[in-house]
Coordinates of C-alpha atoms in Angstrom, one line a residue:
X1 CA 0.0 0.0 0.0
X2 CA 3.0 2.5 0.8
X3 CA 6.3 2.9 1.0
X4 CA 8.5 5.2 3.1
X5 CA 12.0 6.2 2.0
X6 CA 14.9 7.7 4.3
X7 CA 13.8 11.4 3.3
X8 CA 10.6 10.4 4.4
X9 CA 8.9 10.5 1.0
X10 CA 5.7 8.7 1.2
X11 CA 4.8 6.3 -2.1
X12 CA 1.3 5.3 -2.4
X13 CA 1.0 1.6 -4.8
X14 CA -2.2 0.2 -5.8
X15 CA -2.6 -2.7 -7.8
X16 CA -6.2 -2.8 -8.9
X17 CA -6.1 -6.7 -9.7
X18 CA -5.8 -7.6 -6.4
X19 CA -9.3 -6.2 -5.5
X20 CA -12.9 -7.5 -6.0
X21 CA -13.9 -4.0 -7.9
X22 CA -15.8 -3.2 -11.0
X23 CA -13.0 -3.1 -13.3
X24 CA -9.3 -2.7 -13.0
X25 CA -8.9 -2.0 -16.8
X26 CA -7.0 1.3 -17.2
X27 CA -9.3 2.3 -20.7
X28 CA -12.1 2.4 -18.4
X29 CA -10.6 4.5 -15.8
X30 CA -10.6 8.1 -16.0
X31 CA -8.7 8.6 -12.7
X32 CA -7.2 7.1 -9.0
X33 CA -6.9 8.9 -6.4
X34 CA -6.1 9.0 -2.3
X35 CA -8.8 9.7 0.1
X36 CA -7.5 10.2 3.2
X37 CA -7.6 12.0 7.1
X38 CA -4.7 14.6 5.3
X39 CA -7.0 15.4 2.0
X40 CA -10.1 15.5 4.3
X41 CA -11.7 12.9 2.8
X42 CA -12.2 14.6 -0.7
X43 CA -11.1 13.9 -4.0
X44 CA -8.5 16.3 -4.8
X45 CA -6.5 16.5 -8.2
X46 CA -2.6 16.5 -6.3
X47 CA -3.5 13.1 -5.2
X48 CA -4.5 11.8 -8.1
X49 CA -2.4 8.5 -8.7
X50 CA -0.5 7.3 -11.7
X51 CA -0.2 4.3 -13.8
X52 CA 3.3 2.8 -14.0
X53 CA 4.8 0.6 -16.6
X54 CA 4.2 -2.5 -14.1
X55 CA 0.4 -1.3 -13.9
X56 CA 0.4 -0.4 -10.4
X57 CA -0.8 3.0 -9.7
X58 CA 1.5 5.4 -7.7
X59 CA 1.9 8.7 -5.6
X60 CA 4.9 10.4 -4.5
X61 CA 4.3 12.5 -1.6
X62 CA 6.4 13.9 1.6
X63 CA 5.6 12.9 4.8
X64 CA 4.6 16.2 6.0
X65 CA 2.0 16.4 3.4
X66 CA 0.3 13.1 4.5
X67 CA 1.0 13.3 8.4
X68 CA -2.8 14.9 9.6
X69 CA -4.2 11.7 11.5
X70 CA -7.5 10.4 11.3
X71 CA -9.5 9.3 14.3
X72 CA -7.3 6.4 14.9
X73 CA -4.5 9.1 16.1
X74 CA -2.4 8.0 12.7
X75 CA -2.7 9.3 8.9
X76 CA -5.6 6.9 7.2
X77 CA -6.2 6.7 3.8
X78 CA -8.1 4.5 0.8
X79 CA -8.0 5.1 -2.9
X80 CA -11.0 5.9 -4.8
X81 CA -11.8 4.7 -8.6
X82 CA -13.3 6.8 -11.1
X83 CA -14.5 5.1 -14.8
X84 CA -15.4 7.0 -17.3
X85 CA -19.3 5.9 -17.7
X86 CA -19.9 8.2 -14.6
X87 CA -19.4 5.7 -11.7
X88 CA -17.2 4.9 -9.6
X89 CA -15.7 2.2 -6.8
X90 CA -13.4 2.4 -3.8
X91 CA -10.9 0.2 -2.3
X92 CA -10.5 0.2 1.8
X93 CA -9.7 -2.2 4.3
X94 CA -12.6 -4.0 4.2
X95 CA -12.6 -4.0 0.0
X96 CA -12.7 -8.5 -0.5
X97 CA -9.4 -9.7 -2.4
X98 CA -10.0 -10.9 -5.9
X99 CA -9.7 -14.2 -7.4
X100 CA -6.4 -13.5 -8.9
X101 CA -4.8 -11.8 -5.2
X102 CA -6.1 -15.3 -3.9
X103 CA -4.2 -17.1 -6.3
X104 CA -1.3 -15.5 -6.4
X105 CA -1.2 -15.7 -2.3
X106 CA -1.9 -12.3 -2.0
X107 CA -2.7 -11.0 2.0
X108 CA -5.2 -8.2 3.1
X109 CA -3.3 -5.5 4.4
X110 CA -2.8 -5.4 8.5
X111 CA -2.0 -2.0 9.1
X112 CA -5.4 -0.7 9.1
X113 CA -8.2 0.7 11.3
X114 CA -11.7 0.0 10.6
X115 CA -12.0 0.9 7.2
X116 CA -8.8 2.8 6.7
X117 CA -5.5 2.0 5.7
X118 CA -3.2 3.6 8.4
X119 CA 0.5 5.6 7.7
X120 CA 2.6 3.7 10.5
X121 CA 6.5 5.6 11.3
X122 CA 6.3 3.5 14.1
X123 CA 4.7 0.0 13.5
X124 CA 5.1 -1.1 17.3
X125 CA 2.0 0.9 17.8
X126 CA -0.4 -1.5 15.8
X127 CA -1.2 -4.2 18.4
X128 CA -2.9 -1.2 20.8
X129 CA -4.4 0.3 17.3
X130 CA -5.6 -3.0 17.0
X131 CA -7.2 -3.2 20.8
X132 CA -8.9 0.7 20.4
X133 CA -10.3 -1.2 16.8
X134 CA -12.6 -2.8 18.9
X135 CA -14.8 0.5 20.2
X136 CA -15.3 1.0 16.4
X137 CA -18.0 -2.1 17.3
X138 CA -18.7 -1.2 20.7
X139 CA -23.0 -0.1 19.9
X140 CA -23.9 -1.1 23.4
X141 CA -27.9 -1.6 24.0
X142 CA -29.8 0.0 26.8
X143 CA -29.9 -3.3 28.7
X144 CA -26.3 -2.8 28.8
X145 CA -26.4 0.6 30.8
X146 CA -27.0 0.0 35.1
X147 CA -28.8 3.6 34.6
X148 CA -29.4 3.3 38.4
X149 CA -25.4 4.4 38.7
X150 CA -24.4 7.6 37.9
X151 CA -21.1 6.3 36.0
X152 CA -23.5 5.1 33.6
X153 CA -26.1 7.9 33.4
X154 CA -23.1 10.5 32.2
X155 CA -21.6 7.6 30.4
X156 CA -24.9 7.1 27.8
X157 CA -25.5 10.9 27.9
X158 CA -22.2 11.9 27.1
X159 CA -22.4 14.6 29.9
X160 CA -19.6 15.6 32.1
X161 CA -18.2 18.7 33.6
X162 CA -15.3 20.2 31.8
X163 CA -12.0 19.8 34.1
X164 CA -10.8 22.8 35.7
X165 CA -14.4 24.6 35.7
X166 CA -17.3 24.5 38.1
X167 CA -19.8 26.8 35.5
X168 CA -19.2 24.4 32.4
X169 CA -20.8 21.0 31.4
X170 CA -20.2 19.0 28.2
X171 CA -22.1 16.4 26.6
X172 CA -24.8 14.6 23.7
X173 CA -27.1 16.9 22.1
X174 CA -30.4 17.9 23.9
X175 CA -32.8 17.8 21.0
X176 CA -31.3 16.2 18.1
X177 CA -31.1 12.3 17.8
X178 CA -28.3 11.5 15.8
X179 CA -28.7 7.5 16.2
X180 CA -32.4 7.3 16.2
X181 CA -32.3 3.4 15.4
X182 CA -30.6 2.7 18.6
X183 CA -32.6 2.1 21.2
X184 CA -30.5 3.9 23.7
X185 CA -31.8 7.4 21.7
X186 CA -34.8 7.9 23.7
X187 CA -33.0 7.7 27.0
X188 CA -29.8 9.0 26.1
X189 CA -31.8 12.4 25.2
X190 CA -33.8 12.1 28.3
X191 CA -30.9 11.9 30.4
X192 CA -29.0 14.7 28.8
X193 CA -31.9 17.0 29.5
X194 CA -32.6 15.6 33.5
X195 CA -28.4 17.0 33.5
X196 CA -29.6 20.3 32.4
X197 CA -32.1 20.7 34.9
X198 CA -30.2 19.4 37.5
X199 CA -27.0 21.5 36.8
X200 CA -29.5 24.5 36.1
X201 CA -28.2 25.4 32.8
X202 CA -29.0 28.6 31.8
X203 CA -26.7 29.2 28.6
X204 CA -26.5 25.9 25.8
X205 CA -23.1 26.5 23.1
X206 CA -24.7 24.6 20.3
X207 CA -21.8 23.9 18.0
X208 CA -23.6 21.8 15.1
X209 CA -25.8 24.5 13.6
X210 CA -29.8 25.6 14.0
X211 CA -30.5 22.4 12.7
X212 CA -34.4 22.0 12.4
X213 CA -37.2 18.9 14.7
X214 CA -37.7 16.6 13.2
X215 CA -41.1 15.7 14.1
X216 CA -41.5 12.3 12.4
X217 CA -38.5 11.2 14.7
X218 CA -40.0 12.5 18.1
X219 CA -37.7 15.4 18.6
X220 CA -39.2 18.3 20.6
X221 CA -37.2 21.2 22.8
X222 CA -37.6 19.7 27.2
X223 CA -39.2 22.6 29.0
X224 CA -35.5 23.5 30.0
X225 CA -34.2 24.2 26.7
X226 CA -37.6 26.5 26.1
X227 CA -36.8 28.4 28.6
X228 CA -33.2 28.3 27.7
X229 CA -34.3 29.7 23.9
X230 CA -37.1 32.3 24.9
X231 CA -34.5 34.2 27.1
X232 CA -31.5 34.6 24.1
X233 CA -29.6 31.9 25.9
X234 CA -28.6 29.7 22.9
X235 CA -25.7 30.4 20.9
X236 CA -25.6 28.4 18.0
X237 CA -22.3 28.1 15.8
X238 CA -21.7 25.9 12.8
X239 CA -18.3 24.9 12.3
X240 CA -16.8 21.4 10.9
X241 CA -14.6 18.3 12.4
X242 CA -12.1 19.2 9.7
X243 CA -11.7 22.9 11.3
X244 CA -11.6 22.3 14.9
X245 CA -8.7 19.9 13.9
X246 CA -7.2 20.4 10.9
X247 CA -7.5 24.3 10.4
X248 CA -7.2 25.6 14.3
X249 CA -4.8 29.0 12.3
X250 CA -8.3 29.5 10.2
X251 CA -10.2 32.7 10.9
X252 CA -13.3 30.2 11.0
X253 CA -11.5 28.7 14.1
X254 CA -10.7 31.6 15.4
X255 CA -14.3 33.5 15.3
X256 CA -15.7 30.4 16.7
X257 CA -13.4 30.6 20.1
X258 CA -14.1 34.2 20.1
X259 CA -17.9 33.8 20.0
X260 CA -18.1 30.9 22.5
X261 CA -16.0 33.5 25.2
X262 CA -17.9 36.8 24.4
X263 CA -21.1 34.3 24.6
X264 CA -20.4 32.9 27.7
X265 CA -18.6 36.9 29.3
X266 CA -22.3 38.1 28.6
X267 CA -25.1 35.1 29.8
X268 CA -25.5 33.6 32.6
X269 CA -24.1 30.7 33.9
X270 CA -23.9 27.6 34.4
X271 CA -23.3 26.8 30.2
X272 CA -23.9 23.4 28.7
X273 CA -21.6 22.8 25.4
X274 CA -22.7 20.3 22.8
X275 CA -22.3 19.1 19.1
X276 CA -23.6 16.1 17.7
X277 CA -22.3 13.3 19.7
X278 CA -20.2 15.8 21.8
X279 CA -17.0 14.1 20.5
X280 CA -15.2 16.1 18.2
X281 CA -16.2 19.7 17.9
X282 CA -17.9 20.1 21.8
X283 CA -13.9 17.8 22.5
X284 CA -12.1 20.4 21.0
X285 CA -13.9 23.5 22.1
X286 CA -14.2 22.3 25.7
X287 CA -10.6 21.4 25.8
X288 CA -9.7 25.1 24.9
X289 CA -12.1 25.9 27.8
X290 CA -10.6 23.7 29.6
X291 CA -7.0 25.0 29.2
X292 CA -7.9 28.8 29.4
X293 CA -9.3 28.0 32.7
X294 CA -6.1 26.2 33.9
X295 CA -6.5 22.5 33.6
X296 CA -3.7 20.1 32.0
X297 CA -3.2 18.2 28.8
X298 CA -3.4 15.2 31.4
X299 CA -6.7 16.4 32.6
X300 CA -7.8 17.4 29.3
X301 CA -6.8 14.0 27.1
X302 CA -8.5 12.0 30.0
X303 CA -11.5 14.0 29.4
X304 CA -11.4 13.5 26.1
X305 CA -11.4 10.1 25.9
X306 CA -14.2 9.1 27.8
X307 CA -16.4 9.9 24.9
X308 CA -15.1 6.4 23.2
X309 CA -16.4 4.6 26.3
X310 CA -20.1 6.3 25.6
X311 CA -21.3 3.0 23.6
X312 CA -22.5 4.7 20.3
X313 CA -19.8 2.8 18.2
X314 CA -17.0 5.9 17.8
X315 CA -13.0 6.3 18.6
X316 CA -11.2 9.4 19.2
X317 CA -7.0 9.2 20.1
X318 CA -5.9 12.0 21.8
X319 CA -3.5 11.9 19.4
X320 CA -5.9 13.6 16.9
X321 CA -6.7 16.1 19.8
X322 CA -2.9 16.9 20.2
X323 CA -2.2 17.8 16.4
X324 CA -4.8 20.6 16.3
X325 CA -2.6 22.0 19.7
X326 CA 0.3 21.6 17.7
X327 CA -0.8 23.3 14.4
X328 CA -1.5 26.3 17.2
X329 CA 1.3 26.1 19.6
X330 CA 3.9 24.3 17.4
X331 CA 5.0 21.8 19.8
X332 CA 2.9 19.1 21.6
X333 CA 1.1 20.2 24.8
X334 CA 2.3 17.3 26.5
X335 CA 5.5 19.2 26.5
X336 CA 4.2 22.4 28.0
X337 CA 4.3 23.1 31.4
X338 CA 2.4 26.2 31.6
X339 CA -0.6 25.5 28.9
X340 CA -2.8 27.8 30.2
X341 CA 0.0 30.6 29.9
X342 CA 0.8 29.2 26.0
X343 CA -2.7 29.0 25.1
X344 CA -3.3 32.4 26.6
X345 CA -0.3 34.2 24.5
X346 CA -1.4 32.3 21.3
X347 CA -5.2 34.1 21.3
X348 CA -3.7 37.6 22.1
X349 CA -0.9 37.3 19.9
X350 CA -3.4 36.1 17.2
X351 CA -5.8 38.9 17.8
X352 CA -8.4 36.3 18.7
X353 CA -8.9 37.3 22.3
X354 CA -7.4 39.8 25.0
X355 CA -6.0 39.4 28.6
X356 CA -9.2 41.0 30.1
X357 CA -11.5 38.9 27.7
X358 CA -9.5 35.4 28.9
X359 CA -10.1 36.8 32.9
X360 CA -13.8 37.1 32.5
X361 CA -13.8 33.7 31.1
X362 CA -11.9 32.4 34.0
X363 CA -13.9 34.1 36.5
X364 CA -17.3 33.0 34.8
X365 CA -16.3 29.6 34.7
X366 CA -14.3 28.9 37.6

């Protein structure tokens, strides 16, 4: 699948005969091309692939060009097929070997995760790769929950409160059933809106957009979240998992963070933050919370991770946490002793917030 040289050039090879596809014949193939975590899953023209003289399609590309991770913590990737009749076919992980890979003792790549083939500098790391593979199947039912225990109440719900604050509460979204054939959904929103009340939210961070009820699936706004709404106490954002980790220098990025502080400097507390699944943007934006308020990377990937042990069938590395902080900071925060002093200097120097703007924050929160 790939190759990496001394100078840490990356070359992608694909032999289409090895895979069960519609058709590996090059005359019928208008293009190849990588998918991957670093090209944000689109089809972009400088990773279209080539046909060599041994017909195995190729890419050249540097190692710093292919390095963003995916949700496993490591650069994943797959090729997609495009034919000139219109359609077109992929090959991933999970794509079935064809007759001729089986004769010619052909064997499925192992450096993979889920459906993604994975970049590996390191290949000592697969075997715990291999062990976090397994939350990619980890759809837990409600009989599976002890809802009488707190643990698992937050643990379904997804709700927790952010590390360092005592105003600040993450979690699942309160209206908006993003796994509506699980029957955990009816609970799972139940219990994220029983946490409102009972923290007495009075400010919601909606990160996911004024997305619309939909009736037909049962959605409606709890009494709390009305009340929440009639008084101007929703802020609603809509930004993307490929900004919150792959474009934190973006002035999207930036005009997100600066709304979320001047939302929560001028409501009341306590706040409730939320996305979707409250994974990746509501992980990202509470972490920066998080850190602006004092708490540690330790504190903060800890956090973080307890949103793989919710049930609903997703993994998130730190790892992919970490390289947004990096693409900020320019070193790991792992490395940083003072985060909440680095983070701090980043948004003033960046014109994204000032030193009276970051103290408010702190004092609303903590």
């Amino acid at each position: 699948m790939y190759r990496i040289s001394q100078d840490k050039t990356v070359t992608f090879e694909l032999n289409l005969n090895n895979y069960n596809i519609k058709s590996c014949e090059p005359e019928l193939i208008e293009s190849v091309t990588v998918t991957a975590s670093f090209t944000c899953w689109t089809k972009r023209s400088d990773f279209e692939m080539t046909l060599n003289s041994s017909g195995i399609w190729t890419l050249k590309k540097p190692y710093e060009e292919v390095s963003a991770p995916g949700n496993s913590g490591y650069p994943e990737f797959s090729f997609l097929i495009y034919y000139k009749d219109g359609s077109f076919d992929s090959v991933t992980a999970k794509t079935p070997l064809s007759d001729f890979a089986v004769t010619q003792r052909v064997t499925k790549e192992t450096e993979n995760f889920g459906y993604n083939f994975l970049i590996l500098l390191d290949k000592t790391v697969l075997p715990s790769l291999k062990e976090s593979e397994k939350y990619l199947d980890n759809i837990e039912k409600l009989c599976d929950y002890n809802l009488k225990t707190p643990e698992d109440r937050a643990r379904i719900s997804n709700v927790r409160k952010v590390p360092e604050t005592s105003m600040l509460w993450r979690g699942y979204h309160p209206y908006k059933k993003s796994r509506p054939a699980f029957d955990t959904e009816n609970t799972r929103i139940k219990l994220v809106n029983k946490a409102l009340k009972q923290n007495k939210i009075r400010s919601v961070i909606t990160l996911c957009g004024d997305e619309s009820l939909q009736k037909e699936l049962g959605e409606k706004f709890s009494r709390t979240m009305k009340k929440i709404r009639r008084a101007g106490n929703q802020l609603i954002i809509d930004t993307s998992y490929e900004t919150v980790y792959f474009n934190p220098l973006s002035e999207e990025y930036n005009n997100t963070v600066h709304q979320i502080v001047q939302f929560i400097i001028t409501h009341p507390a306590p706040f409730y933050i939320h996305c979707r699944l409250g994974s990746d943007r509501t992980g990202t934006m509470s972490s920066v919370l998080a850190a602006l308020c004092g708490a540690t990377w330790q504190q903060i990937t800890e956090d973080y991770k307890k949103t793989t042990l919710t049930g609903f069938g997703e993994f998130r590395s730190p790892r992919l946490l970490e390289y947004s902080y990096i693409k900020m900071l320019g070193t790991s925060p792992a490395e940083i002793a003072d985060l909440q002093g680095a983070l701090s200097r980043y948004f003033i120097n960046a014109g994204v917030l000032t030193a009276q703007e970051i103290e408010q924050l702190r004092k609303k929160l903590i």
